[in-house]
Coordinates of C-alpha atoms and ligand atoms in Angstrom, one line a residue:
X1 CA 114.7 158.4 108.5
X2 CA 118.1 157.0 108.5
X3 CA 119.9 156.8 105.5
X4 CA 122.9 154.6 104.9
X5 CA 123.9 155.8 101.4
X6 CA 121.2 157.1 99.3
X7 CA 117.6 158.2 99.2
X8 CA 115.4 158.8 96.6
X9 CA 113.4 160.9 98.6
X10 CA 115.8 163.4 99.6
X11 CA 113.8 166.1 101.4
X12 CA 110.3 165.4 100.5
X13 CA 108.4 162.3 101.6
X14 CA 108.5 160.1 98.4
X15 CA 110.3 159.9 95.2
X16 CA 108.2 161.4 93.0
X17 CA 110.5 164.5 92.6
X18 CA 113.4 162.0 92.1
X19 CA 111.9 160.4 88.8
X20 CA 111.1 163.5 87.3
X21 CA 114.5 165.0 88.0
X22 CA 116.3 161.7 86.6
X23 CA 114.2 161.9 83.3
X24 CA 115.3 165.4 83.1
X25 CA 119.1 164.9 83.7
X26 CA 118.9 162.0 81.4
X27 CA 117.7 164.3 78.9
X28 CA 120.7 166.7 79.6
X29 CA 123.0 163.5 79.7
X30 CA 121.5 162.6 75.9
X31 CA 122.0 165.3 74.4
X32 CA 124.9 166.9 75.5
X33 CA 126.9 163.2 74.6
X34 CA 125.6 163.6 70.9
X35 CA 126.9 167.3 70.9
X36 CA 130.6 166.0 73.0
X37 CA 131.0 162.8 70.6
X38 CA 129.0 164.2 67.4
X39 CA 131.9 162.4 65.0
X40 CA 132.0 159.0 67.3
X41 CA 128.7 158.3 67.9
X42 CA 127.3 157.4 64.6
X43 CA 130.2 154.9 63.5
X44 CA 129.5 153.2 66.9
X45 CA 125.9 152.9 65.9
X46 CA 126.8 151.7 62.5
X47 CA 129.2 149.3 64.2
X48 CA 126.7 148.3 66.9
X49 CA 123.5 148.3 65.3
X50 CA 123.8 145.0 63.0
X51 CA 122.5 143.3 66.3
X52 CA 121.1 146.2 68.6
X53 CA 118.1 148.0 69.1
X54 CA 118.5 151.8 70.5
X55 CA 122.4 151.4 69.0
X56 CA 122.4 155.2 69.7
X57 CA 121.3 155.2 73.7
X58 CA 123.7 152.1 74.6
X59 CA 126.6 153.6 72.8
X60 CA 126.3 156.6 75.0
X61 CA 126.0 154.9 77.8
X62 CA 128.7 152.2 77.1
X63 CA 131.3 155.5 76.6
X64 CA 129.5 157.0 79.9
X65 CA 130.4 153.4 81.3
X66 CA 133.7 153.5 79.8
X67 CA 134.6 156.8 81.1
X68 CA 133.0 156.4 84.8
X69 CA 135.2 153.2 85.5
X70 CA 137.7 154.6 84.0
X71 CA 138.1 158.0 86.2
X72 CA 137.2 155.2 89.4
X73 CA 139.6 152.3 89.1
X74 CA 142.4 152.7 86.5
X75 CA 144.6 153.9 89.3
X76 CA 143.9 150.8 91.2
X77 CA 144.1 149.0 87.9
X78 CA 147.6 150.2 86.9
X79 CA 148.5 148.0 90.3
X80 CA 146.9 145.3 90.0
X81 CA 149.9 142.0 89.0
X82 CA 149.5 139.4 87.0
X83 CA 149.6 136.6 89.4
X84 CA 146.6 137.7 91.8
X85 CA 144.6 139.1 89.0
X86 CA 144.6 135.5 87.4
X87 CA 143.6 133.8 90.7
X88 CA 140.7 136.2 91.5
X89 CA 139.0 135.7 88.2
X90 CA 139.3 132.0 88.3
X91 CA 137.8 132.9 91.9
X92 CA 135.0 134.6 90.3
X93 CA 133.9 132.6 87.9
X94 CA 134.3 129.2 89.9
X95 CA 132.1 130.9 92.2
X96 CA 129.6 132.0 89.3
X97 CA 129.2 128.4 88.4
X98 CA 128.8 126.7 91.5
X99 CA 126.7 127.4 94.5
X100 CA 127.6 125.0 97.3
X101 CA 131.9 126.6 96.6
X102 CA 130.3 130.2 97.4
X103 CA 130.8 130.7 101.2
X104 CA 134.4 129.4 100.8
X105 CA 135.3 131.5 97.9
X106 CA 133.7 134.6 99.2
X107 CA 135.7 134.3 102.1
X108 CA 139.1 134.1 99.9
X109 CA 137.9 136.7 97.5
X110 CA 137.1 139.3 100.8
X111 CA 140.8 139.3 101.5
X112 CA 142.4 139.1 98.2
X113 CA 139.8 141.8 97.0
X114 CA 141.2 144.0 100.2
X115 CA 144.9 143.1 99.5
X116 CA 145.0 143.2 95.8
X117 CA 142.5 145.8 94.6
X118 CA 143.4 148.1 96.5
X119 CA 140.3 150.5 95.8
X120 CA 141.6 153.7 97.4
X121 CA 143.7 155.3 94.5
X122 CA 140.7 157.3 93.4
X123 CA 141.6 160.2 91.0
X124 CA 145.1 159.0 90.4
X125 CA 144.4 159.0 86.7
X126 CA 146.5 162.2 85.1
X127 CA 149.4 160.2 84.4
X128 CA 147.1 157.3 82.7
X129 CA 147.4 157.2 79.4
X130 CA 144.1 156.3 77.6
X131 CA 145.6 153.7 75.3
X132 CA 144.6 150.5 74.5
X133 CA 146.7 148.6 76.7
X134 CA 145.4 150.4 80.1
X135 CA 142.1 149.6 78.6
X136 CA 142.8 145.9 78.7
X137 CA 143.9 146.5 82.2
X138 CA 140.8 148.4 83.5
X139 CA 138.8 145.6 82.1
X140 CA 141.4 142.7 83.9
X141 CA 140.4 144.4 86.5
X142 CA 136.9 144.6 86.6
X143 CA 136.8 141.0 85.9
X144 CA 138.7 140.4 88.9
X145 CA 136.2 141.8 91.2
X146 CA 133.4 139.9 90.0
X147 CA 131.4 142.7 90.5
X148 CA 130.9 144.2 86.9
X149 CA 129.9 141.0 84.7
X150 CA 127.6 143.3 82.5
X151 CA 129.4 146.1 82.3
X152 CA 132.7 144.4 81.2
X153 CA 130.7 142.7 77.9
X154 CA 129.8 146.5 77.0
X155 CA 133.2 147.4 77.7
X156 CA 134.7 144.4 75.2
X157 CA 131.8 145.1 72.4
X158 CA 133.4 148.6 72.7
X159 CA 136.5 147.5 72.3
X160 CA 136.0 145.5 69.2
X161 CA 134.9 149.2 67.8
X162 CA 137.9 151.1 69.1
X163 CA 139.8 148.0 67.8
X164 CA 138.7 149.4 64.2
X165 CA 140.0 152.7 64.6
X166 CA 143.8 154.1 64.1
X167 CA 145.8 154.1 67.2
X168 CA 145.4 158.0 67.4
X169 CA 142.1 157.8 67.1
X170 CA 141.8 155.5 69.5
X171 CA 143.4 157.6 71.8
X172 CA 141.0 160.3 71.2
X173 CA 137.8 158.7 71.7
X174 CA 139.2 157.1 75.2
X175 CA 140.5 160.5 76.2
X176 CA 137.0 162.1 75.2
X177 CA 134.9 159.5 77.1
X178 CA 137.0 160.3 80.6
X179 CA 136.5 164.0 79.9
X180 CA 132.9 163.2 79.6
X181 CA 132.7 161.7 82.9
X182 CA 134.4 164.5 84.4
X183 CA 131.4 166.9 82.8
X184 CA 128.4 163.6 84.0
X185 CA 130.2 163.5 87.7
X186 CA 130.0 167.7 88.3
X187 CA 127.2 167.4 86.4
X188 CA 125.3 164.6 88.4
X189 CA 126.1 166.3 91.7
X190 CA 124.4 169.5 90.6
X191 CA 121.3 168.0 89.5
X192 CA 120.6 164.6 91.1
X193 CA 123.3 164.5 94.1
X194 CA 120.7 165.7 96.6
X195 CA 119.7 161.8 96.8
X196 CA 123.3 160.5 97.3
X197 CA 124.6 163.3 100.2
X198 CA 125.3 160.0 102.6
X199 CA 127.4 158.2 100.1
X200 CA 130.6 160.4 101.2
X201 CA 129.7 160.0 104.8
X202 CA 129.4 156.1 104.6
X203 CA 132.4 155.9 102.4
X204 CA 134.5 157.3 105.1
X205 CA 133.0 156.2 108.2
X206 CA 131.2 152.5 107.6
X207 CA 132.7 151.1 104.5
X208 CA 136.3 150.4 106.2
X209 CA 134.0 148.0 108.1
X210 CA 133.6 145.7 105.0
X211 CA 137.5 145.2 104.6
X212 CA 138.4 141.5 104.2
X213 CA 134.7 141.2 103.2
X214 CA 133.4 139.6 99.9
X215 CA 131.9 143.0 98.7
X216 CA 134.5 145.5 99.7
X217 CA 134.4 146.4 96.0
X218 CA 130.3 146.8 95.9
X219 CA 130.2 148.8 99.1
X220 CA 132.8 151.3 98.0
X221 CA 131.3 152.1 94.8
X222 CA 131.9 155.7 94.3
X223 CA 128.8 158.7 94.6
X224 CA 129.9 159.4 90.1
X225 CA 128.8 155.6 90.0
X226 CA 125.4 155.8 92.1
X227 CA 124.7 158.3 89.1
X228 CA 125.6 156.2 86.0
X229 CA 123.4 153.8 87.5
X230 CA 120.5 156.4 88.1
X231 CA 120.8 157.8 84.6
X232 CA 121.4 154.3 82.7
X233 CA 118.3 152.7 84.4
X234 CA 116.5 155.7 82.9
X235 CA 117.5 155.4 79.7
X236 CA 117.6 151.1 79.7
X237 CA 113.4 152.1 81.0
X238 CA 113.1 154.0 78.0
X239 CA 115.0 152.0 75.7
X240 CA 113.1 148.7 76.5
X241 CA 109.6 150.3 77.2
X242 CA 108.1 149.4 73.7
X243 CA 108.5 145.9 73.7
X244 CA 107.6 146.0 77.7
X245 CA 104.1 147.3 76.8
X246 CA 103.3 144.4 74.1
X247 CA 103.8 141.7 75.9
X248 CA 101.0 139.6 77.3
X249 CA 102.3 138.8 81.2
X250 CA 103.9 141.0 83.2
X251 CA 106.3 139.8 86.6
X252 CA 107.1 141.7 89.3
X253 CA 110.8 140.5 91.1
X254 CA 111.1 141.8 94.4
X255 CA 114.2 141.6 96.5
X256 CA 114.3 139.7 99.8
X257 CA 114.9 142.7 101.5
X258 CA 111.7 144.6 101.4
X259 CA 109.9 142.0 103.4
X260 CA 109.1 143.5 106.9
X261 CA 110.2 140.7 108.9
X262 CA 113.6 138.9 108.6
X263 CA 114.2 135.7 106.7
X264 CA 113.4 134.1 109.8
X265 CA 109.6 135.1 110.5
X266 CA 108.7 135.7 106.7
X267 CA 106.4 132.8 105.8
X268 CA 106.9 133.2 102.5
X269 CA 107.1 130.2 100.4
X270 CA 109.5 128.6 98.0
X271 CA 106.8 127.2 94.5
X272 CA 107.2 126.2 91.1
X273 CA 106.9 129.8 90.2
X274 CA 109.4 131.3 92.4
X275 CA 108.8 132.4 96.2
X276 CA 105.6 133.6 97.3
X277 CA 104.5 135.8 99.8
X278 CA 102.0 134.2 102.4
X279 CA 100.5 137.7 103.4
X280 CA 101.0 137.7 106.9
X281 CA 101.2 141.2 107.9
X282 CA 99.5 143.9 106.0
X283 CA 102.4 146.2 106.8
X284 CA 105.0 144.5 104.4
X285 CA 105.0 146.3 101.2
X286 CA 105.9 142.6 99.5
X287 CA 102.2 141.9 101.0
X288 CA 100.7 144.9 99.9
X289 CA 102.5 144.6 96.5
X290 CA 101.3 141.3 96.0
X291 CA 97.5 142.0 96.7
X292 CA 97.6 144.9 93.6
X293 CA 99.0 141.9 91.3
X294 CA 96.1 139.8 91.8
X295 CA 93.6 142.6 91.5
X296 CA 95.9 143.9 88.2
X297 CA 96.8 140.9 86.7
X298 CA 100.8 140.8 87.2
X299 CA 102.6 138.1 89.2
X300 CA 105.1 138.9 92.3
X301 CA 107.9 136.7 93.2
X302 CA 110.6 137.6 95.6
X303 CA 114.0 137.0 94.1
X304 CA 116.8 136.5 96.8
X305 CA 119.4 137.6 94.8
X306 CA 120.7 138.6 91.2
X307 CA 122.0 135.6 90.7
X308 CA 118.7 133.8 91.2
X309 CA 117.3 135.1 87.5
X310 CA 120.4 133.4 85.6
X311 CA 119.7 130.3 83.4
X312 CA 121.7 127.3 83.3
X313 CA 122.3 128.5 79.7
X314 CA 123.8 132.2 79.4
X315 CA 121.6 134.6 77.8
X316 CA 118.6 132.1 78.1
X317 CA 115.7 133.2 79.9
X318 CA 114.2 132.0 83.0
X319 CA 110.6 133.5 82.3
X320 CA 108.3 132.3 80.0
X321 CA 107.7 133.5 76.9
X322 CA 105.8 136.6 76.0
X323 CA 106.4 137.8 79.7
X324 CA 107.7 141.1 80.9
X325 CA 109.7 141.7 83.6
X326 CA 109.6 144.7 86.0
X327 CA 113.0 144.0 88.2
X328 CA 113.1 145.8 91.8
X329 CA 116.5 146.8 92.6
X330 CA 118.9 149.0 94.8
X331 CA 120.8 151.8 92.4
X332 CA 123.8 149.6 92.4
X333 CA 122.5 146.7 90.8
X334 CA 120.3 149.1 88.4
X335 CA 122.9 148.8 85.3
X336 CA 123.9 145.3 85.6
X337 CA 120.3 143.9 86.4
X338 CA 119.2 145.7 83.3
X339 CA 121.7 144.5 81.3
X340 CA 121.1 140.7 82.4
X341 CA 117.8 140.8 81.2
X342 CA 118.6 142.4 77.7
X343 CA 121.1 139.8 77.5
X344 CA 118.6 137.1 78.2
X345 CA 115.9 138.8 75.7
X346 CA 113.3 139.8 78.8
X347 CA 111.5 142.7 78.1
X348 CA 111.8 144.9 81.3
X349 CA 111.5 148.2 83.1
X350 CA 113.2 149.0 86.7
X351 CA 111.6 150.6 89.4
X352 CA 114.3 151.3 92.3
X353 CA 114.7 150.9 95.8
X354 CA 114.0 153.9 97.5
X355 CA 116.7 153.8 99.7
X356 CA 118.9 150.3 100.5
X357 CA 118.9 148.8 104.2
X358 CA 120.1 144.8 103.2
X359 CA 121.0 143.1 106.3
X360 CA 123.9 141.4 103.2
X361 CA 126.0 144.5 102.9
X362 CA 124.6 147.8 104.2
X363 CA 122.8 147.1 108.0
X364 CA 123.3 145.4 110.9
X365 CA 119.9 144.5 111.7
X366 CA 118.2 144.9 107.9
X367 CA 116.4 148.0 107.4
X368 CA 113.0 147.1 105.2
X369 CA 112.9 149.0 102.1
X370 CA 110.2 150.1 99.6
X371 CA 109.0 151.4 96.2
X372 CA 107.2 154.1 95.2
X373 CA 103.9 152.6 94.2
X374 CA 103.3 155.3 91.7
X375 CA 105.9 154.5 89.8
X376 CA 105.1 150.8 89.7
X377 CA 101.8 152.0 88.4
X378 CA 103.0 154.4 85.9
X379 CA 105.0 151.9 84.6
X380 CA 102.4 148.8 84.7
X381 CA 99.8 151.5 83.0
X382 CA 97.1 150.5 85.6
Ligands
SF4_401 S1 103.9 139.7 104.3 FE1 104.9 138.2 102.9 S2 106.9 139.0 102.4 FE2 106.1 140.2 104.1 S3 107.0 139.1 105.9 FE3 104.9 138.2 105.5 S4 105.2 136.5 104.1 FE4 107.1 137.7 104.2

């Protein structure tokens, strides 16, 4: 099989060795944070835990976040002026709030992003100090991409901690979380970078092909970040399994690109409830899907994009009370889609793409992709 950037199957001929070898890297990931930040972590959790369930699991990952985007883009951040900063996020969040202004901002955002953000300076991080101020600036921007919503409000709740602590201090815990992404991206490679082998080769050969496009940014995301978002869905899964179990409905969101046929020959149907498969081949795993949640008692809606599960109200939900959600997604929405729906109060649990092929932003044609059924299972309990 051709694969574009990554596959959860690596070698074998479905992902069953991939979950079990994520679980176990998260494990390593876990523990070896509480052993590297053993004075940090609790004072976060104290800090964090007034409003927040699992304090202990999101503080590691918001200081695996922290570090990650830090070792990525503060060298592109550090060049980033004030002028066309301000204008892409007043891109971004005009285009957040209004649909029909999309395909004209996208097109002004695909060459600013190009021009401005410059996401080439990869590694150019020894001389950044890990202060406060470049802090501020790696968020700045984040937000001007538009790209990492979710991940900047972790960034900004950690900030309001760091914010309590004496400048050296400070210093120390920013400096520690980059050394601890140096340790998760050597790390990651060893353990789970058999699934993202391709993300190099697309990097160098196919991504220049989305300059001057709206997701330059989200189609050069780096291999290190393919693994924060492996290992967070793990531990969001875990984190948010308790409550996922007690509730009385369960909803399974499917992307538009694992239907078989193209937009154009998918009958599916747009209802009340969201869109609808209309079964038309029994190849299509959305078909296939769909048939288990009437004979197990979950729905299935396809949900054309993230964007598509935000309420007119932020942090609202969309779904119904006492409803759990299982969200489908490729392994670079995995952090921010999970993220959405804790903001929103959803109870939910990922199950990822094996492998991406959208038409949007990674193949010419649109290359169906699928699930591992097991997992779905495993998950659902059935
Ligand atoms: S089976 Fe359903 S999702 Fe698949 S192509 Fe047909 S209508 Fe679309």
């Amino acid at each position: 099989m051709y694969v574009i950037t990554y596959s959860l199957r690596g070698n074998q001929v479905d992902s069953d060795e991939y979950y079990n070898n994520v679980a176990i890297f998260a494990d390593q990931v876990l523990s070896r944070a509480e052993d590297f930040f053993a004075h940090s972590i609790d004072p976060i959790v104290e800090f964090y835990s007034k409003e927040e369930e699992f304090a202990k699991e999101y503080a590691i990952l918001d200081l695996l976040i922290l570090g990650v985007l830090w070792k990525v883009y503060s060298g592109d951040a550090m060049g980033l002026d004030e002028i066309p900063g301000d204008m892409l996020r007043l891109l971004s969040n005009v285009r957040n709030n209004n649909d029909k202004l999309k395909p004209g901002i996208d097109f002004l955002r695909g060459i600013m992003s190009t021009v401005f953000l410059s996401p080439d300076l990869y590694d150019n991080i020894a001389s950044i100090e890990p202060c406060m101020g470049n802090f501020d600036k790696l968020v700045s921007w984040l937000k001007a991409t538009g790209e990492f919503n979710q991940e900047v409000k972790r960034l900004e709740g950690l900030k309001e901690y760091i914010k309590t602590l004496e400048a050296k201090d400070a210093v120390d815990l920013i400096a520690s979380a980059i050394t601890f992404a140096l340790w998760f991206e050597n790390s990651s490679e060893e353990n789970i970078g058999e699934y993202t082998e391709n993300v190099e080769r697309y990097l160098n050969e196919l991504r220049p092909k989305r300059y001057w496009h709206e997701d330059v940014i989200f189609c050069g995301r780096r291999r290190v970040e393919y693994h924060l978002n492996m290992v967070g869905a793990e531990i969001m899964n875990r984190a948010f399994k308790g409550a996922f179990i007690k509730v009385g409905k369960k909803l399974l969101l499917l992307p538009a690109c694992m239907r078989l046929h193209p937009a154009s020959k998918c009958k599916a149907k747009e209802t009340e409830a969201g869109i609808m498969c209309a079964r038309c081949s029994a190849d299509c795993q959305v078909n296939q899907l769909t048939k288990l949640g009437s004979e197990c008692n979950f729905g299935v809606v396809i949900v054309p994009h993230e964007s598509s599960i935000s309420a007119a109200v932020p942090g609202e939900s969309v779904f119904g009370s006492d409803t759990g959600v299982i969200g489908v997604a490729c392994v670079l929405n995995l952090i921010s889609g999970g993220l959405k729906l804790k903001e929103m109060g959803v109870p939910a649990q990922c199950v990822l793409l094996d492998y991406c092929g959208c038409k949007n932003h990674w193949h010419d044609e649109g290359m169906p992709t699928c699930i591992n059924v097991g997992k779905l299972k495993e998950i659902l309990d059935i």
